[in-house]
Amino acid sequence: MIWYPYEQMKTMKAPYKIIDAEGVWLKTEDKAMIDSVSSWWSVIHGYKHPALNEAIKSQVDRFAHVMLGGLTHEPVQKLSAKLREFLPGDLDYCFFSDSGSVAVEVALKMALQYYVNRGELARTKVLSLTHAYHGDTFKTMEVGDDEDYHFILEAYGEKKDVIHIPTQIPALEEAFERYHKELNCFIVEPLLQGAGGMRMYDVAFLKRARELCDTYGVLLIFDEVATGFGRTGNRFVADLVLPDILVLGKALTGGYIGHAVTVANHKVYDGFYADDPNKALMHGPTFMGNALACSVALASVEVFEQEDYMSRIRRIEAITRREMEGFADPRIKEVRIMGGCVCVEVHDADTLKGYQQFAYERGVFSRPFLKYLYAMVPYIISEEELVKVLGTMKEWFRVNPA
Ligand SMILES: Cc1ncc(COP(=O)(O)O)c(C=O)c1O
């Protein structure tokens, strides 16, 4: 039996069984549908991309995997060299892992140990955002503030080592003023908070955060697992404001294989670089730097660059703005658009009940959650396909009068 994610198994409806996938299309036995969520925001090149398929096929004939403990190989070397050139500033040191959650854990562990290595033992707290989502492992749940994880609070009563603030500059300044001696890091999903409700905020907040982190010697972590590789309309938000640690996942491999990376700048790396073995980073997921994952990730970054994906994303945003212009309904609280993300927030979650099946019947796969109906399409989508995704969202409100 399969235990499915985020589901009450007793009441869940049967999932759609996919038998093939190509471009933006998912195919079931009797239906083709556009994947409007890019398989949890990862499949940016669509399915069965020739260059990505080829990268995996040629690597698998050499070897699929060897561990990085005491061994290394060309795909991981080439990928880390490519990321060094592709990422902004001095984000040069790549620590690979097998999922976004683990990569965030690594970032949080790096930040804590960075200060322990310096003998600053009071810096045990993490500053984080309200509505944050950073993954499903224990520390990431603690740092997160996702509505679906409130059982943690029910069980433990409080989160001791995490302070949550809204994305407002006065709250940020106040938190730094009050807690700066105890903070090791400030972690954010920059500009776009995904699973917490596709919430968008201004870059001015991040610029001020950078200043305060510099003033008080606190590390700034950008969790760009969801926002990285163009989703916000920037290659990385790190191109606008430079963090000390950057976390990438999801689209890193074009959605082909679970893999992620925690990228540290020189300052953080130097904090571990010593003769003392106790100052080393003691972490090592079995599948870190997996050769198939690194090969496909390298191909993914190359396609992203060579095919000018940033202009594709600008086009997706322009079409989305045009199509959603003037779209309103009393049940809708707000329509938000940023880069390759559009979100229709409704007042009452019941408004979206039945939408998934409605969309399926019209050839669109969608997965609304809570009060959020959203699309994060693969970047290779055609105008016609994108108009169909957005048209299906609008049609739902038209054919189901309030
Ligand atoms: C911002 C952010 N961080 C971390 C994660 C966790 O990534 P994974 O599901 O690969 O563990 C996610 C997943 O949605 C995410 O959106």
XYZ file of C-alpha atoms and ligand atoms in Angstrom:
418
model
C 0.000 0.000 0.000
C 1.176 3.505 -0.760
C 0.815 6.126 1.960
C 0.266 9.334 -0.037
C 1.593 12.780 0.955
C -0.508 15.389 2.749
C -3.595 13.175 2.633
C -6.104 11.807 5.052
C -5.881 8.294 3.656
C -9.373 7.432 4.858
C -11.075 10.080 2.744
C -8.668 10.840 -0.079
C -9.936 10.528 -3.617
C -8.043 8.237 -5.972
C -5.020 9.939 -7.560
C -4.779 10.237 -11.349
C -2.528 7.489 -12.680
C 0.051 8.847 -15.106
C 1.184 6.518 -17.846
C 3.230 8.943 -19.943
C 4.335 12.583 -19.927
C 5.793 14.893 -22.554
C 6.344 18.656 -22.700
C 3.760 20.241 -20.382
C 1.404 17.278 -20.797
C 0.618 14.518 -18.306
C -1.214 11.538 -19.760
C -3.609 9.189 -18.017
C -5.323 6.199 -19.673
C -8.116 8.451 -20.953
C -6.958 12.055 -20.691
C -4.105 14.449 -21.471
C -3.728 17.376 -19.091
C -1.385 20.330 -18.759
C 0.672 20.153 -15.585
C -0.023 23.649 -14.237
C 2.081 23.050 -11.115
C 5.201 21.570 -12.776
C 5.199 18.569 -10.414
C 5.549 20.637 -7.249
C 7.293 23.500 -9.082
C 10.261 21.485 -10.278
C 9.743 20.409 -13.899
C 10.749 23.715 -15.478
C 11.718 22.235 -18.865
C 8.638 20.022 -19.089
C 8.708 16.243 -19.354
C 10.955 14.135 -21.582
C 13.302 16.974 -22.489
C 15.801 15.590 -25.050
C 18.941 17.187 -23.524
C 18.033 16.130 -19.987
C 17.100 12.610 -21.065
C 20.387 12.302 -22.904
C 22.409 13.496 -19.884
C 20.941 10.735 -17.715
C 21.252 8.045 -20.363
C 24.899 8.694 -21.056
C 25.783 8.871 -17.347
C 23.926 5.679 -16.422
C 26.126 3.732 -18.829
C 29.191 4.915 -16.870
C 27.853 4.634 -13.306
C 24.660 5.760 -11.592
C 26.051 6.565 -8.184
C 29.148 6.513 -6.049
C 29.355 8.043 -2.604
C 31.192 11.308 -1.982
C 32.839 9.953 1.172
C 36.418 9.453 -0.008
C 35.386 9.468 -3.684
C 34.584 12.108 -6.250
C 33.595 12.193 -9.925
C 33.282 14.383 -12.971
C 29.513 15.151 -12.866
C 29.695 16.561 -9.313
C 32.895 18.476 -10.113
C 31.424 19.954 -13.271
C 28.158 20.884 -11.590
C 29.823 22.645 -8.665
C 32.122 24.524 -11.085
C 29.083 25.518 -13.147
C 27.159 26.703 -10.087
C 30.153 28.723 -8.952
C 30.097 30.574 -12.254
C 26.279 30.758 -12.487
C 25.492 31.959 -8.951
C 26.071 35.546 -7.823
C 28.795 36.881 -5.527
C 31.054 34.541 -3.618
C 28.504 31.753 -3.192
C 31.120 29.203 -4.158
C 30.942 26.186 -1.867
C 28.373 23.518 -2.747
C 27.172 20.960 -0.231
C 24.836 18.531 -2.025
C 21.962 16.568 -0.533
C 18.970 14.607 -1.682
C 16.054 16.954 -0.969
C 15.185 20.558 -0.273
C 14.283 19.808 3.351
C 17.660 18.222 4.024
C 19.461 21.070 2.249
C 17.672 23.550 4.549
C 18.632 21.423 7.569
C 22.240 21.630 6.371
C 21.992 25.425 6.041
C 20.600 25.744 9.580
C 23.251 23.407 10.934
C 25.975 25.400 9.155
C 24.693 28.648 10.672
C 24.588 27.247 14.209
C 27.990 25.560 13.978
C 29.562 28.600 12.342
C 29.081 30.434 15.646
C 29.912 27.437 17.837
C 33.220 27.182 15.942
C 33.857 30.819 16.868
C 33.010 30.162 20.515
C 29.806 32.243 20.345
C 27.587 29.787 22.160
C 24.675 32.091 22.927
C 23.570 32.293 19.306
C 21.084 29.420 19.371
C 18.038 31.138 17.861
C 16.763 31.387 14.299
C 14.775 34.322 12.958
C 12.159 33.285 10.444
C 8.969 34.564 8.792
C 5.350 34.002 9.660
C 3.776 31.696 7.035
C 7.245 30.314 6.270
C 7.632 26.847 4.788
C 11.069 25.271 4.632
C 10.342 21.548 4.412
C 8.931 18.605 6.315
C 11.834 17.433 8.488
C 11.760 18.364 12.180
C 13.974 21.450 12.267
C 12.464 22.776 9.056
C 8.975 22.318 10.520
C 10.092 24.203 13.618
C 11.502 27.051 11.577
C 8.417 26.992 9.373
C 5.057 28.501 10.234
C 2.830 26.566 7.893
C -0.835 26.156 8.807
C -0.642 22.431 8.149
C 1.975 21.877 10.858
C 0.263 23.314 13.861
C 0.192 19.850 15.427
C 3.793 20.626 16.383
C 2.599 23.465 18.573
C -0.174 21.306 20.001
C 2.415 18.704 20.967
C 5.169 20.979 22.285
C 3.325 24.131 23.295
C 5.942 26.485 21.888
C 8.881 26.743 19.539
C 11.778 27.683 21.780
C 14.532 28.567 19.386
C 12.636 30.251 16.585
C 11.218 33.751 16.344
C 8.698 34.448 13.604
C 8.089 37.914 12.187
C 5.901 39.245 9.368
C 7.488 40.664 6.190
C 7.413 44.226 7.514
C 10.497 46.356 8.092
C 9.499 47.684 11.569
C 8.990 44.100 12.819
C 12.353 43.153 11.343
C 14.150 46.048 13.018
C 12.489 45.324 16.336
C 13.447 41.614 16.208
C 17.092 42.433 15.488
C 17.166 45.051 18.223
C 15.759 42.614 20.750
C 17.330 39.274 19.816
C 20.514 39.997 17.859
C 22.834 38.527 20.493
C 20.988 35.190 20.387
C 20.487 34.891 16.623
C 22.690 32.779 14.386
C 20.661 33.319 11.217
C 17.680 34.842 9.513
C 16.120 32.401 7.037
C 13.610 33.466 4.383
C 11.917 32.289 1.230
C 12.874 35.483 -0.587
C 10.128 37.564 -2.311
C 7.703 34.642 -2.654
C 6.530 32.437 0.199
C 5.230 29.350 -1.574
C 3.525 26.679 0.531
C 2.549 29.302 3.126
C 0.120 30.783 0.581
C 2.009 32.192 -2.436
C 2.599 35.399 -0.486
C 4.632 38.046 -2.269
C 6.610 40.824 -0.652
C 8.958 43.633 -1.501
C 12.717 43.487 -2.065
C 13.132 46.502 0.264
C 12.487 44.101 3.164
C 15.367 41.869 2.047
C 17.714 44.824 1.539
C 17.032 45.988 5.084
C 17.510 42.415 6.327
C 20.931 42.306 4.650
C 21.927 45.576 6.353
C 20.798 44.373 9.763
C 22.513 40.994 9.346
C 25.742 42.853 8.522
C 25.355 45.243 11.438
C 24.751 42.485 13.981
C 26.843 39.686 12.424
C 23.881 37.375 11.748
C 23.960 34.991 8.750
C 21.336 35.515 6.052
C 19.947 32.335 4.469
C 17.852 32.374 1.312
C 15.790 29.241 0.854
C 15.376 29.411 -2.927
C 14.245 25.796 -3.227
C 11.019 27.121 -4.780
C 12.040 30.586 -6.010
C 15.379 29.675 -7.610
C 15.837 29.287 -11.360
C 13.555 32.091 -12.438
C 10.249 31.522 -10.652
C 10.034 35.097 -9.280
C 11.092 36.667 -12.586
C 14.693 36.894 -11.327
C 17.200 34.118 -12.011
C 17.648 33.986 -8.261
C 16.497 36.524 -5.714
C 20.132 36.253 -4.622
C 20.916 38.317 -7.746
C 19.169 41.253 -6.035
C 20.328 40.763 -2.444
C 23.229 38.469 -1.657
C 22.732 35.944 1.162
C 25.510 34.144 3.055
C 23.945 30.753 2.383
C 21.707 29.860 -0.558
C 19.581 26.713 -0.766
C 18.460 25.310 -4.116
C 16.409 22.210 -4.927
C 13.377 21.300 -7.026
C 14.278 22.871 -10.431
C 17.995 22.187 -9.834
C 17.619 18.886 -11.702
C 14.796 20.123 -13.920
C 12.579 17.990 -11.691
C 14.153 14.753 -12.910
C 15.672 13.431 -9.667
C 15.433 14.633 -6.083
C 18.538 16.647 -5.388
C 19.431 19.882 -3.651
C 22.388 22.010 -2.732
C 23.354 24.301 0.132
C 25.760 26.902 -1.189
C 27.932 28.798 1.278
C 29.939 31.966 0.747
C 33.622 32.296 1.665
C 32.930 33.700 5.120
C 30.819 30.700 6.128
C 33.205 28.173 4.558
C 36.188 29.793 6.275
C 34.409 29.384 9.599
C 34.818 25.604 9.231
C 38.236 25.554 7.561
C 40.727 24.718 10.309
C 43.203 22.154 11.611
C 40.711 21.175 14.297
C 38.582 18.176 13.164
C 35.822 19.272 15.558
C 35.264 22.310 13.359
C 34.325 20.199 10.307
C 30.748 20.010 9.045
C 29.589 16.561 10.148
C 26.955 15.791 7.564
C 26.821 13.381 4.643
C 23.621 12.118 3.034
C 24.190 8.757 1.294
C 23.083 10.077 -2.071
C 24.705 13.516 -1.984
C 26.268 14.366 -5.328
C 24.524 11.446 -7.047
C 26.022 11.183 -10.510
C 22.714 10.938 -12.389
C 21.332 13.932 -10.477
C 24.462 16.020 -11.095
C 24.544 15.146 -14.806
C 20.929 16.111 -15.323
C 21.342 19.258 -13.172
C 24.269 20.369 -15.308
C 22.218 19.837 -18.474
C 19.322 21.719 -16.870
C 21.448 24.780 -16.023
C 22.935 24.763 -19.539
C 19.494 24.664 -21.191
C 18.322 27.429 -18.835
C 21.187 29.643 -19.996
C 21.370 28.724 -23.670
C 17.653 29.005 -24.333
C 17.296 32.333 -22.556
C 14.746 31.147 -20.028
C 14.538 34.551 -18.390
C 12.843 35.961 -21.467
C 10.445 32.986 -21.501
C 9.547 33.745 -17.880
C 8.978 37.423 -18.691
C 6.654 36.299 -21.483
C 4.750 33.993 -19.103
C 4.330 36.900 -16.684
C 3.160 39.280 -19.437
C 0.572 36.801 -20.760
C -0.612 36.070 -17.225
C -1.057 39.775 -16.468
C -2.947 40.284 -19.729
C -5.265 37.305 -19.141
C -5.972 38.095 -15.474
C -6.495 41.830 -16.063
C -9.855 42.898 -14.614
C -10.647 39.373 -13.378
C -12.639 39.760 -10.170
C -15.296 37.978 -8.167
C -16.745 38.677 -4.709
C -15.304 35.327 -3.536
C -11.792 36.378 -4.488
C -9.640 38.227 -1.975
C -6.688 38.914 -4.256
C -5.003 37.867 -7.486
C -1.201 37.887 -7.170
C 1.285 37.534 -10.002
C 5.076 37.379 -9.835
C 7.270 35.983 -12.626
C 6.111 32.432 -13.336
C 3.650 32.275 -10.440
C 0.001 33.297 -10.288
C -2.212 32.862 -7.249
C -5.929 33.489 -6.786
C -6.617 33.751 -3.067
C -10.257 33.247 -2.083
C -11.969 34.231 1.165
C -13.268 30.745 1.906
C -11.452 27.483 1.118
C -14.812 25.847 0.232
C -14.897 28.012 -2.911
C -12.165 25.789 -4.382
C -13.787 22.436 -3.506
C -14.169 20.394 -6.671
C -11.795 22.536 -8.713
C -9.262 19.778 -9.293
C -11.789 17.492 -10.982
C -13.277 20.445 -12.907
C -9.810 21.285 -14.243
C -9.055 17.632 -15.010
C -12.166 17.407 -17.176
C -10.884 20.441 -19.110
C -7.384 19.017 -19.563
C -5.528 20.851 -16.779
C -3.879 19.324 -13.717
C -4.149 21.648 -10.728
C -3.672 21.223 -7.003
C -5.206 24.066 -5.023
C -4.500 24.098 -1.279
C -6.264 25.899 1.570
C -7.498 29.214 0.075
C -5.035 29.258 -2.806
C -5.659 28.414 -6.426
C -2.385 28.834 -8.228
C -0.302 27.959 -11.266
C 3.470 27.575 -11.594
C 3.778 26.271 -15.138
C 6.792 24.708 -16.889
C 8.706 27.487 -18.673
C 8.383 25.777 -22.072
C 4.607 26.271 -22.081
C 3.084 27.756 -25.246
C 0.832 30.820 -25.160
C -2.178 28.705 -26.087
C -1.499 26.222 -23.286
C -0.986 28.985 -20.725
C -4.208 30.721 -21.795
C -5.981 27.385 -21.283
C -4.613 27.061 -17.717
C -5.653 30.616 -16.798
C -8.965 30.343 -18.680
C -9.860 27.226 -16.664
C -9.259 29.142 -13.424
C -11.526 31.976 -14.549
C -14.187 29.613 -15.911
C -14.541 27.971 -12.483
C -15.872 31.204 -11.017
C -18.079 31.874 -14.067
C -19.831 28.492 -14.186
C -20.224 28.226 -10.406
C -22.076 31.439 -9.538
C -21.630 32.731 -5.981
C 10.831 26.926 0.093
C 10.936 25.445 0.252
N 11.927 24.938 0.986
C 12.083 23.614 1.147
C 11.206 22.721 0.562
C 11.378 21.255 0.790
O 11.859 20.613 -0.330
P 11.702 19.022 -0.476
O 10.250 18.758 -0.682
O 12.549 18.691 -1.674
O 12.227 18.409 0.783
C 10.154 23.215 -0.224
C 9.197 22.292 -0.847
O 8.133 22.663 -1.287
C 10.008 24.611 -0.382
O 9.013 25.144 -1.078
